[in-house]
Coordinates of C-alpha atoms in Angstrom, one line a residue:
X505 CA -7.8 -38.0 0.1
X506 CA -9.2 -34.7 -1.9
X507 CA -11.8 -35.4 -5.3
X508 CA -12.5 -33.8 -8.1
X509 CA -15.4 -32.3 -7.3
X510 CA -17.5 -30.2 -4.2
X511 CA -20.6 -29.1 -2.8
X512 CA -21.3 -28.4 0.7
X513 CA -25.0 -30.2 1.3
X514 CA -27.4 -30.3 4.2
X515 CA -29.5 -33.4 5.0
X516 CA -33.0 -33.1 4.8
X517 CA -34.9 -33.3 8.6
X518 CA -37.9 -31.4 8.2
X519 CA -40.0 -33.6 10.2
X520 CA -40.8 -31.6 13.5
X521 CA -42.0 -27.7 12.8
X522 CA -40.4 -25.2 14.3
X523 CA -40.6 -20.9 15.0
X524 CA -37.4 -19.1 13.3
X525 CA -34.3 -18.5 15.6
X526 CA -33.1 -14.7 16.9
X527 CA -30.1 -14.3 14.7
X528 CA -29.1 -11.5 17.1
X529 CA -29.3 -12.9 20.9
X530 CA -30.0 -15.1 23.0
X531 CA -29.0 -19.0 23.5
X532 CA -29.8 -18.9 19.4
X533 CA -27.6 -16.5 18.5
X534 CA -26.4 -17.1 14.9
X535 CA -22.4 -16.3 14.4
X536 CA -23.4 -15.5 11.0
X537 CA -25.1 -12.2 11.8
X538 CA -22.5 -11.2 14.1
X539 CA -21.1 -7.9 13.9
X540 CA -18.1 -8.6 11.7
X541 CA -14.4 -8.6 13.8
X542 CA -12.8 -5.8 13.6
X543 CA -9.9 -7.6 12.5
X544 CA -12.6 -8.3 9.4
X545 CA -13.5 -5.0 9.0
X546 CA -10.0 -3.7 8.2
X547 CA -8.6 -7.0 6.1
X548 CA -8.4 -5.2 3.3
X549 CA -7.1 -2.2 4.5
X550 CA -4.2 -3.4 5.5
X551 CA -3.6 -5.9 2.7
X552 CA -3.6 -3.0 0.6
X553 CA -0.9 -1.2 2.8
X554 CA 1.0 -4.4 2.5
X555 CA 0.6 -5.3 6.6
X556 CA 0.4 -9.0 7.9
X557 CA -3.4 -8.4 8.6
X558 CA -4.9 -10.9 6.0
X559 CA -3.7 -14.6 6.9
X560 CA -5.2 -15.9 3.6
X561 CA -4.1 -12.9 0.8
X562 CA -1.3 -14.9 -0.7
X563 CA -3.0 -18.9 -0.5
X564 CA -1.3 -20.9 -3.3
X565 CA -3.7 -23.8 -2.6
X566 CA -6.3 -23.1 -5.4
X567 CA -10.2 -24.2 -4.3
X568 CA -10.3 -24.8 -1.0
X569 CA -13.5 -25.0 0.8
X570 CA -14.0 -23.6 4.4
X571 CA -16.4 -26.9 5.9
X572 CA -19.1 -27.9 8.8
X573 CA -18.8 -29.4 12.1
X574 CA -20.1 -32.6 13.7
X575 CA -19.8 -34.4 10.0
X576 CA -23.8 -32.5 10.0
X577 CA -22.4 -31.1 6.2
X578 CA -21.5 -33.2 3.1
X579 CA -19.7 -32.9 -0.3
X580 CA -16.8 -33.8 -2.3
X581 CA -14.5 -31.0 -3.6
X582 CA -11.6 -30.1 -5.7
X583 CA -9.8 -30.5 -3.7
X584 CA -12.4 -29.7 -1.1
X585 CA -13.7 -32.9 0.5
X586 CA -17.0 -34.1 1.3
X587 CA -18.9 -34.1 4.5
X588 CA -21.1 -37.0 5.5
X589 CA -24.4 -36.3 7.4
X590 CA -25.1 -38.4 10.1
X591 CA -28.5 -41.0 9.9
X592 CA -31.8 -39.9 12.3
X593 CA -30.6 -41.5 15.2
X594 CA -27.3 -39.6 15.3
X595 CA -29.6 -36.6 16.8
X596 CA -30.3 -36.5 20.5
X597 CA -34.5 -37.0 20.8
X598 CA -35.1 -34.2 22.7
X599 CA -33.5 -31.6 20.0
X600 CA -35.8 -30.8 17.6
X601 CA -34.9 -31.2 14.3
X602 CA -35.7 -28.0 12.8
X603 CA -33.7 -26.1 16.0
X604 CA -30.4 -28.1 15.0
X605 CA -31.1 -27.2 11.3
X606 CA -30.8 -23.7 13.3
X607 CA -27.4 -24.7 14.7
X608 CA -26.2 -26.1 11.0
X609 CA -27.1 -23.1 8.8
X610 CA -25.4 -21.0 11.2
X611 CA -21.8 -23.1 11.1
X612 CA -22.1 -22.8 7.6
X613 CA -21.9 -19.1 7.3
X614 CA -19.7 -19.3 10.1
X615 CA -16.9 -21.7 8.6
X616 CA -17.2 -21.4 4.3
X617 CA -16.9 -17.6 5.3
X618 CA -13.8 -18.5 7.8
X619 CA -11.6 -16.5 5.5
X620 CA -13.6 -13.7 5.6
X621 CA -13.8 -12.9 9.4
X622 CA -11.2 -13.3 12.5
X623 CA -11.9 -17.0 12.8
X624 CA -9.2 -17.5 9.8
X625 CA -6.4 -15.9 11.9
X626 CA -3.5 -18.2 12.1
X627 CA -3.3 -17.5 16.3
X628 CA -7.0 -19.9 15.7
X629 CA -5.5 -23.0 14.1
X630 CA -1.7 -22.5 15.7
X631 CA -0.1 -21.3 12.8
X632 CA 2.4 -18.3 12.6
X633 CA 2.9 -15.6 10.6
X634 CA 6.1 -16.1 8.1
X635 CA 9.3 -13.9 8.3
X636 CA 9.7 -11.8 5.2
X637 CA 13.2 -12.2 3.0
X638 CA 13.7 -8.9 1.8
X639 CA 14.3 -8.8 -2.4
X640 CA 14.2 -6.4 -5.4
X641 CA 12.4 -6.6 -8.0
X642 CA 12.6 -5.4 -11.8
X643 CA 11.1 -6.0 -15.1
X644 CA 12.3 -7.3 -18.2
X645 CA 11.0 -6.9 -22.2
X646 CA 13.1 -8.9 -23.4
X647 CA 16.0 -6.8 -24.3
X648 CA 16.5 -4.8 -21.0
X649 CA 15.2 -3.7 -17.6
X650 CA 12.4 -1.1 -17.9
X651 CA 12.3 -0.3 -14.5
X652 CA 14.3 -1.1 -11.2
X653 CA 13.7 -1.2 -8.3
X654 CA 16.6 -0.3 -5.6
X655 CA 17.2 -0.1 -1.8
X656 CA 16.0 3.6 -1.2
X657 CA 12.1 4.3 -1.3
X658 CA 12.9 8.0 -2.2
X659 CA 15.1 7.2 -5.6
X660 CA 12.3 4.4 -6.3
X661 CA 9.3 7.4 -6.2
X662 CA 11.8 9.4 -8.4
X663 CA 12.1 7.0 -10.9
X664 CA 8.7 6.3 -11.6
X665 CA 8.2 9.9 -11.7
X666 CA 11.1 10.1 -14.2
X667 CA 10.0 7.2 -16.1
X668 CA 6.2 8.2 -16.0
X669 CA 5.0 11.2 -14.4
X670 CA 2.9 10.9 -12.1
X671 CA 0.8 8.2 -13.8
X672 CA 1.9 5.9 -10.8
X673 CA -0.3 8.0 -8.1
X674 CA -3.1 8.5 -10.8
X675 CA -2.6 4.4 -11.0
X676 CA -2.8 3.8 -7.2
X677 CA -5.8 6.2 -6.9
X678 CA -8.0 4.3 -9.1
X679 CA -6.9 1.3 -7.2
X680 CA -7.4 2.8 -3.4
X681 CA -11.3 4.3 -4.9
X682 CA -12.0 0.6 -6.3
X683 CA -11.4 -0.7 -2.8
X684 CA -12.9 1.4 -0.8
X685 CA -15.5 0.8 -2.6
X686 CA -15.2 -2.9 -2.7
X687 CA -14.4 -3.6 1.3
X688 CA -18.1 -2.4 1.8
X689 CA -19.2 -5.6 1.1
X690 CA -17.9 -7.1 4.9
X691 CA -20.8 -4.0 6.5
X692 CA -23.3 -5.4 4.0
X693 CA -22.5 -9.2 5.7
X694 CA -22.2 -8.1 9.1
X695 CA -25.5 -7.0 9.3
X696 CA -26.6 -9.9 7.0
X697 CA -27.2 -9.2 4.0
X698 CA -27.0 -11.5 0.6
X699 CA -27.0 -11.2 -3.2
X700 CA -28.6 -13.7 -5.4
X701 CA -26.4 -13.1 -8.4
X702 CA -22.5 -11.2 -9.1
X703 CA -24.5 -8.3 -11.1
X704 CA -26.5 -7.7 -8.2
X705 CA -24.1 -7.6 -5.9
X706 CA -21.3 -5.5 -7.7
X707 CA -24.2 -3.0 -8.3
X708 CA -24.2 -2.7 -4.7
X709 CA -20.8 -1.6 -3.8
X710 CA -20.1 0.7 -7.0
X711 CA -23.5 0.9 -9.1
X712 CA -23.1 1.1 -12.1
X713 CA -20.0 1.8 -12.5
X714 CA -18.3 -1.7 -10.9
X715 CA -20.9 -3.3 -13.6
X716 CA -19.4 -1.4 -16.1
X717 CA -15.4 -2.2 -15.3
X718 CA -16.4 -6.1 -16.0
X719 CA -17.2 -5.2 -19.4
X720 CA -14.1 -2.5 -20.6
X721 CA -10.2 -3.1 -19.8
X722 CA -8.1 -2.4 -17.7
X723 CA -6.4 -0.5 -20.1
X724 CA -9.2 1.8 -21.2
X725 CA -10.5 2.5 -17.8
X726 CA -6.7 3.5 -16.5
X727 CA -6.4 6.0 -20.0
X728 CA -9.8 7.9 -18.7
X729 CA -8.3 8.5 -15.4
X730 CA -4.7 10.0 -17.2
X731 CA -2.7 7.0 -16.9
X732 CA -0.2 6.9 -20.0
X733 CA 0.2 4.2 -22.0
X734 CA 3.5 3.6 -21.3
X735 CA 3.1 3.2 -17.9
X736 CA 0.5 0.5 -19.1
X737 CA 2.2 -1.4 -21.3
X738 CA 5.4 -1.4 -19.1
X739 CA 4.3 -1.5 -15.7
X740 CA 0.4 -2.6 -15.5
X741 CA 0.7 -5.9 -18.1
X742 CA 3.6 -6.7 -15.8
X743 CA 1.9 -6.9 -12.7
X744 CA -1.1 -9.1 -14.9
X745 CA 0.8 -11.3 -16.9
X746 CA 2.0 -12.4 -13.2
X747 CA -0.6 -12.6 -11.3
X748 CA -3.2 -13.4 -14.1
X749 CA -1.1 -14.3 -17.1
X750 CA -3.0 -11.9 -19.2
X751 CA -2.7 -8.7 -20.9
X752 CA -4.0 -5.4 -20.5
X753 CA -6.8 -5.8 -22.1
X754 CA -8.5 -7.9 -19.8
X755 CA -11.7 -6.2 -18.1
X756 CA -11.0 -3.5 -15.7
X757 CA -12.8 -4.5 -12.2
X758 CA -10.0 -7.7 -12.4
X759 CA -7.5 -6.0 -13.1
X760 CA -8.3 -3.5 -10.0
X761 CA -7.9 -6.6 -7.7
X762 CA -5.2 -7.9 -9.1
X763 CA -3.5 -4.3 -9.3
X764 CA -4.6 -4.0 -5.5
X765 CA -2.6 -7.4 -4.1
X766 CA 0.7 -5.8 -6.0
X767 CA 0.9 -2.8 -3.9
X768 CA 2.2 -4.3 -0.8
X769 CA 3.8 -7.8 0.5
X770 CA 1.7 -10.5 0.9
X771 CA 0.6 -12.3 4.1
X772 CA 2.1 -16.4 4.2
X773 CA 2.4 -18.1 7.3
X774 CA 4.5 -20.6 8.2
X775 CA 4.6 -24.4 6.6
X776 CA 3.1 -23.0 3.4
X777 CA -0.2 -20.9 3.0
X778 CA -2.3 -24.7 2.5
X779 CA -2.3 -25.2 6.0
X780 CA -4.5 -22.3 6.6
X781 CA -7.4 -24.2 4.3
X782 CA -6.0 -28.2 6.3
X783 CA -7.0 -26.2 10.0
X784 CA -9.8 -24.6 9.1
X785 CA -10.9 -28.3 7.7
X786 CA -9.4 -30.0 11.0
X787 CA -11.2 -26.7 13.1
X788 CA -15.0 -28.1 12.0
X789 CA -14.1 -31.5 13.1
X790 CA -15.8 -32.6 9.5
X791 CA -16.5 -35.9 8.8
X792 CA -15.0 -36.1 5.0
X793 CA -16.3 -38.4 2.7
X794 CA -13.9 -39.7 0.3
X795 CA -16.0 -39.3 -3.0
X796 CA -16.9 -37.3 -6.3
X797 CA -20.1 -35.7 -6.8
X798 CA -21.4 -37.0 -10.3
X799 CA -24.7 -35.6 -10.6
X800 CA -27.6 -33.6 -8.4
X801 CA -31.3 -34.3 -9.2
X802 CA -34.5 -32.4 -7.9
X803 CA -36.6 -34.5 -6.7
X804 CA -40.6 -34.2 -6.9
X805 CA -41.8 -32.9 -3.3
X806 CA -43.8 -30.4 -2.4
X807 CA -42.9 -27.5 -0.8
X808 CA -39.3 -26.7 0.0
X809 CA -37.3 -28.6 -3.1
X810 CA -34.9 -31.6 -2.2
X811 CA -32.2 -32.8 -4.0
X812 CA -30.8 -35.8 -4.5
X813 CA -26.9 -35.9 -4.4
X814 CA -24.8 -39.0 -6.1
X815 CA -21.3 -39.9 -5.7
X816 CA -18.6 -42.7 -6.3
X817 CA -15.8 -43.7 -5.1
X818 CA -12.9 -46.6 -4.9
X819 CA -16.3 -48.2 -2.6
X820 CA -18.3 -47.8 -5.2
X821 CA -21.7 -45.7 -5.8
X822 CA -23.5 -43.8 -3.2
X823 CA -26.9 -41.0 -2.8
X824 CA -28.7 -38.8 -0.2
X825 CA -31.5 -36.6 0.0
X826 CA -30.6 -33.0 1.1
X827 CA -32.3 -29.7 1.5
X828 CA -29.4 -27.4 0.5
X829 CA -26.7 -28.0 -2.4
X830 CA -23.9 -25.6 -2.6
X831 CA -21.1 -26.2 -5.7
X832 CA -17.9 -25.2 -4.3
X833 CA -16.0 -25.9 -7.6
X834 CA -15.7 -24.3 -10.8
X835 CA -18.7 -25.0 -13.5
X836 CA -17.1 -24.5 -16.9
X837 CA -16.4 -25.5 -20.6
X838 CA -12.7 -27.2 -19.5
X839 CA -13.9 -29.2 -16.3
X840 CA -14.8 -32.7 -17.7
X841 CA -15.5 -34.1 -14.7
X842 CA -18.2 -31.0 -14.6
X843 CA -21.4 -32.2 -12.4
X844 CA -24.4 -33.0 -14.1
X845 CA -28.0 -31.5 -13.1
X846 CA -31.5 -33.8 -13.7
X847 CA -34.8 -32.8 -13.2
X848 CA -34.5 -29.3 -13.5
X849 CA -37.0 -27.3 -15.3
X850 CA -35.3 -24.9 -17.3
X851 CA -32.4 -26.8 -17.6
X852 CA -29.2 -25.3 -15.3
X853 CA -26.5 -24.1 -17.3
X854 CA -24.0 -22.8 -15.6
X855 CA -21.0 -23.6 -18.3
X856 CA -19.1 -20.0 -19.0
X857 CA -15.7 -20.0 -21.0
X858 CA -12.9 -21.4 -20.1
X859 CA -9.8 -21.5 -17.9
X860 CA -6.5 -19.4 -18.1
X861 CA -3.8 -22.5 -17.6
X862 CA -1.1 -22.2 -15.8
X863 CA 2.5 -23.0 -15.5
X864 CA 4.8 -22.9 -12.6
X865 CA 8.4 -24.8 -12.9
X866 CA 10.7 -25.3 -10.0
X867 CA 14.2 -24.5 -10.7
X868 CA 17.8 -25.7 -8.6
X869 CA 20.1 -24.3 -10.6
X870 CA 22.2 -21.4 -11.5
X871 CA 20.5 -18.1 -13.3
X872 CA 22.1 -17.1 -16.8
X873 CA 22.6 -13.7 -15.5
X874 CA 24.0 -12.5 -19.2
X875 CA 20.2 -12.9 -20.7
X876 CA 19.4 -10.3 -18.0
X877 CA 22.0 -8.3 -19.1
X878 CA 24.7 -8.7 -15.9
X879 CA 28.0 -10.8 -17.9
X880 CA 29.3 -10.6 -13.9
X881 CA 26.4 -13.2 -11.7
X882 CA 27.4 -11.6 -8.8
X883 CA 26.2 -8.3 -9.5
X884 CA 23.0 -9.1 -10.6
X885 CA 20.7 -7.6 -7.6
X886 CA 17.0 -8.8 -8.3
X887 CA 14.9 -11.8 -6.8
X888 CA 12.2 -10.9 -9.1
X889 CA 11.3 -10.2 -12.3
X890 CA 8.4 -9.3 -14.1
X891 CA 7.2 -9.0 -18.2
X892 CA 6.1 -7.4 -20.5
X893 CA 4.8 -8.8 -23.2
X894 CA 8.0 -9.5 -24.2
X895 CA 9.5 -12.3 -24.3
X896 CA 6.3 -14.6 -24.2
X897 CA 7.6 -17.8 -22.9
X898 CA 7.6 -17.0 -19.2
X899 CA 5.8 -14.5 -17.6
X900 CA 7.5 -14.1 -13.9
X901 CA 10.3 -15.4 -12.3
X902 CA 11.6 -15.0 -8.2
X903 CA 14.1 -16.6 -6.2
X904 CA 11.9 -18.3 -3.5
X905 CA 12.8 -18.6 -0.2
X906 CA 12.0 -22.0 2.1
X907 CA 8.1 -22.4 3.8
X908 CA 9.7 -22.0 6.4
X909 CA 12.6 -19.7 7.5
X910 CA 14.6 -19.4 10.5
X911 CA 16.0 -16.6 12.3
X912 CA 19.8 -17.4 10.2
X913 CA 18.2 -17.2 6.8
X914 CA 19.7 -15.3 3.8
X915 CA 19.3 -16.0 -0.2
X916 CA 21.3 -17.6 -1.6
X917 CA 23.8 -15.1 -4.2
X918 CA 23.9 -14.9 -7.5
X919 CA 26.5 -16.8 -8.4
X920 CA 24.7 -20.1 -6.3
X921 CA 22.5 -22.2 -7.1
X922 CA 19.1 -21.4 -5.7
X923 CA 15.7 -22.3 -5.9
X924 CA 13.5 -19.9 -8.8
X925 CA 10.1 -20.2 -9.4
X926 CA 9.2 -19.2 -13.4
X927 CA 5.8 -18.8 -14.2
X928 CA 4.6 -19.7 -17.9
X929 CA 1.6 -20.3 -19.6
X930 CA 3.4 -22.9 -21.3
X931 CA 5.8 -26.3 -19.7
X932 CA 9.4 -24.5 -20.4
X933 CA 10.7 -26.2 -23.7
X934 CA 15.3 -27.6 -22.4
X935 CA 15.9 -24.9 -24.9
X936 CA 14.0 -22.1 -22.6
X937 CA 15.7 -23.5 -19.7
X938 CA 18.9 -22.8 -21.0
X939 CA 18.2 -19.8 -21.9
X940 CA 17.3 -18.6 -18.5
X941 CA 19.7 -20.8 -16.3
X942 CA 23.7 -21.4 -17.0
X943 CA 22.9 -25.0 -15.5
X944 CA 20.8 -26.8 -13.0
X945 CA 20.4 -29.8 -11.2
X946 CA 16.3 -30.6 -10.6
X947 CA 12.9 -28.9 -12.5
X948 CA 9.9 -30.2 -11.0
X949 CA 6.8 -28.5 -12.7
X950 CA 3.2 -28.4 -11.8
X951 CA 0.6 -27.5 -14.6
X952 CA -3.0 -25.7 -13.7
X953 CA -6.5 -24.3 -14.4
X954 CA -5.5 -21.3 -12.0
X955 CA -8.4 -19.2 -12.7
X956 CA -11.3 -18.1 -15.6
X957 CA -10.0 -16.1 -18.9
X958 CA -11.4 -12.5 -17.7
X959 CA -12.6 -11.2 -20.7
X960 CA -15.3 -8.0 -21.2
X961 CA -17.4 -10.1 -23.3
X962 CA -18.5 -13.3 -20.4
X963 CA -21.6 -12.6 -18.9
X964 CA -22.4 -12.3 -15.4
X965 CA -23.4 -15.4 -13.5
X966 CA -25.5 -16.2 -10.8
X967 CA -24.9 -17.8 -7.4
X968 CA -28.3 -19.1 -7.0
X969 CA -28.8 -22.1 -9.7
X970 CA -32.6 -23.1 -7.6
X971 CA -34.5 -22.3 -5.1
X972 CA -31.8 -24.0 -3.0
X973 CA -29.2 -24.6 -4.8
X974 CA -26.5 -22.4 -4.7
X975 CA -22.7 -22.0 -6.5
X976 CA -19.9 -20.4 -4.9
X977 CA -17.3 -19.6 -7.4
X978 CA -19.8 -17.6 -9.5
X979 CA -17.6 -14.5 -8.4
X980 CA -14.8 -15.8 -9.7
X981 CA -15.6 -14.7 -13.0
X982 CA -15.7 -10.9 -12.2
X983 CA -12.3 -11.6 -10.2
X984 CA -10.6 -14.6 -9.2
X985 CA -8.5 -14.6 -5.7
X986 CA -8.7 -16.1 -2.5
X987 CA -10.4 -13.0 -0.7
X988 CA -13.0 -13.0 -3.6
X989 CA -13.4 -16.8 -2.8
X990 CA -14.0 -16.1 1.0
X991 CA -16.8 -13.2 -0.1
X992 CA -18.4 -15.4 -2.6
X993 CA -18.2 -18.1 0.3
X994 CA -19.8 -15.6 2.6
X995 CA -22.6 -14.5 0.2
X996 CA -24.0 -17.8 -0.1
X997 CA -24.1 -18.9 3.6
X998 CA -26.1 -15.4 4.4
X999 CA -28.2 -16.4 0.8
X1000 CA -28.8 -19.7 2.5
X1001 CA -30.2 -18.8 5.3
X1002 CA -32.0 -15.4 4.4
X1003 CA -33.7 -18.0 1.4
X1004 CA -34.5 -20.7 3.9
X1005 CA -35.8 -18.4 6.7
X1006 CA -38.1 -16.4 3.3
X1007 CA -35.7 -13.5 5.3
X1008 CA -35.7 -12.2 1.4
X1009 CA -35.7 -8.3 3.2
X1010 CA -32.5 -9.1 3.2
X1011 CA -32.0 -10.6 -0.2
X1012 CA -30.8 -8.0 -3.5
X1013 CA -31.7 -4.5 -1.2
X1014 CA -31.0 -1.3 -3.0
X1015 CA -29.2 1.5 -1.2
X1016 CA -27.6 -0.8 1.8
X1017 CA -25.1 2.1 2.4
X1018 CA -28.3 4.2 3.6
X1019 CA -30.0 1.1 5.0
X1020 CA -26.7 -0.1 7.1
X1021 CA -26.1 3.3 8.7
X1022 CA -29.9 3.5 9.4
X1023 CA -29.7 0.3 11.1
X1024 CA -26.2 1.8 13.2

């Protein structure tokens, strides 16, 4: 049912004039400009404290996108589906077409950004928080464990201090400072501000410091604040390998986002986090086109631009004209099914670089605890194992639990057969599986391009590709996570709205903290 391209589209219906609706009140109240709910404003802070606040932070389905209601928007996605626009006869004749367009723009903002607002709360779509099952973690360097977690919080702090001094405190202070500035985006978006490029967005949050963080490495930034090289090699590198499959040479901004997610338990829902994505789509009551977008062509028109979108499916090919197009899929060098752009002068060039291949193997079997220095499997205490740069054939290993956890559920004992998830840069060879497991019943493998290969030399792309043509995934090249994608989605929705109504005072504004305080 899901396709390999994604674009959110608005059909051209501009035959009747109208005045711009007031976004703050009356019957034309637009949800995209309402003050952010308290749950949304506190979402990022709560996540950093390991509490159940962000319902999609650990979403395991890459590429989902919230869709629009009542079939008024369309697209084809990776894996986001497309939405079909109705024919002119579907619209009530008593409703001015542009007034209807205003509601559609409001719906775009509310639904593309549902993950960043209270609308994405599990209770809103009939989901419940998944109960957490405790488990100890450790970091393995290929020969022994360089750091082991215990069941006692104070003992864990003492071990960190004993091995690394106050580096862990300096790391936490650095991450907290970055995230405190990043959270400003929620306040800006609550007041309707948007940004046409990634650099403009980052500058509004942390000025030149945030932009510079995309051009220098995590290791360099942490050394400047007093974190020791040993702590970076043992702990920071292990976290980055588990989350991004990359080393401490990756850019500092993406690294800070990854380290922030490692400071507490991630939120999940019963049945699997993919239900958040399908639940949001169901909530929109969207009319889905099972098709793949192949080409976006600029049509020669007077006034506002018009885009013809071509798509194909098993039934054949089709095309429609749209006023606004939002590309919600990565456009990069390794994507063989990239959407083609025709009729644009200058040509649209959005190729950035490569994506990081990630392989996850689910192995049902008996862990080889001897490989980790525990000849007696009954004494093996860890459920999660991170690795430093060695061994190189796997990045992380963890004992996973079912997506539905009953009150009587318990983890398997170390000597029992359990389901282990192995994250690796390449598919595991039979010899490597035998290294990690004494024996196993089955192996299931999934391989995909998870996120960009973050490099300090990668230029920052723009959300605006053309007047009313936008690329949501541009922010991935600064940092890649579900929350960052939700922020990008709401930014694009606000950007489309502000540009459509020529509200340029809400785009790429400087000194927004002062402006927001003045508005309050």
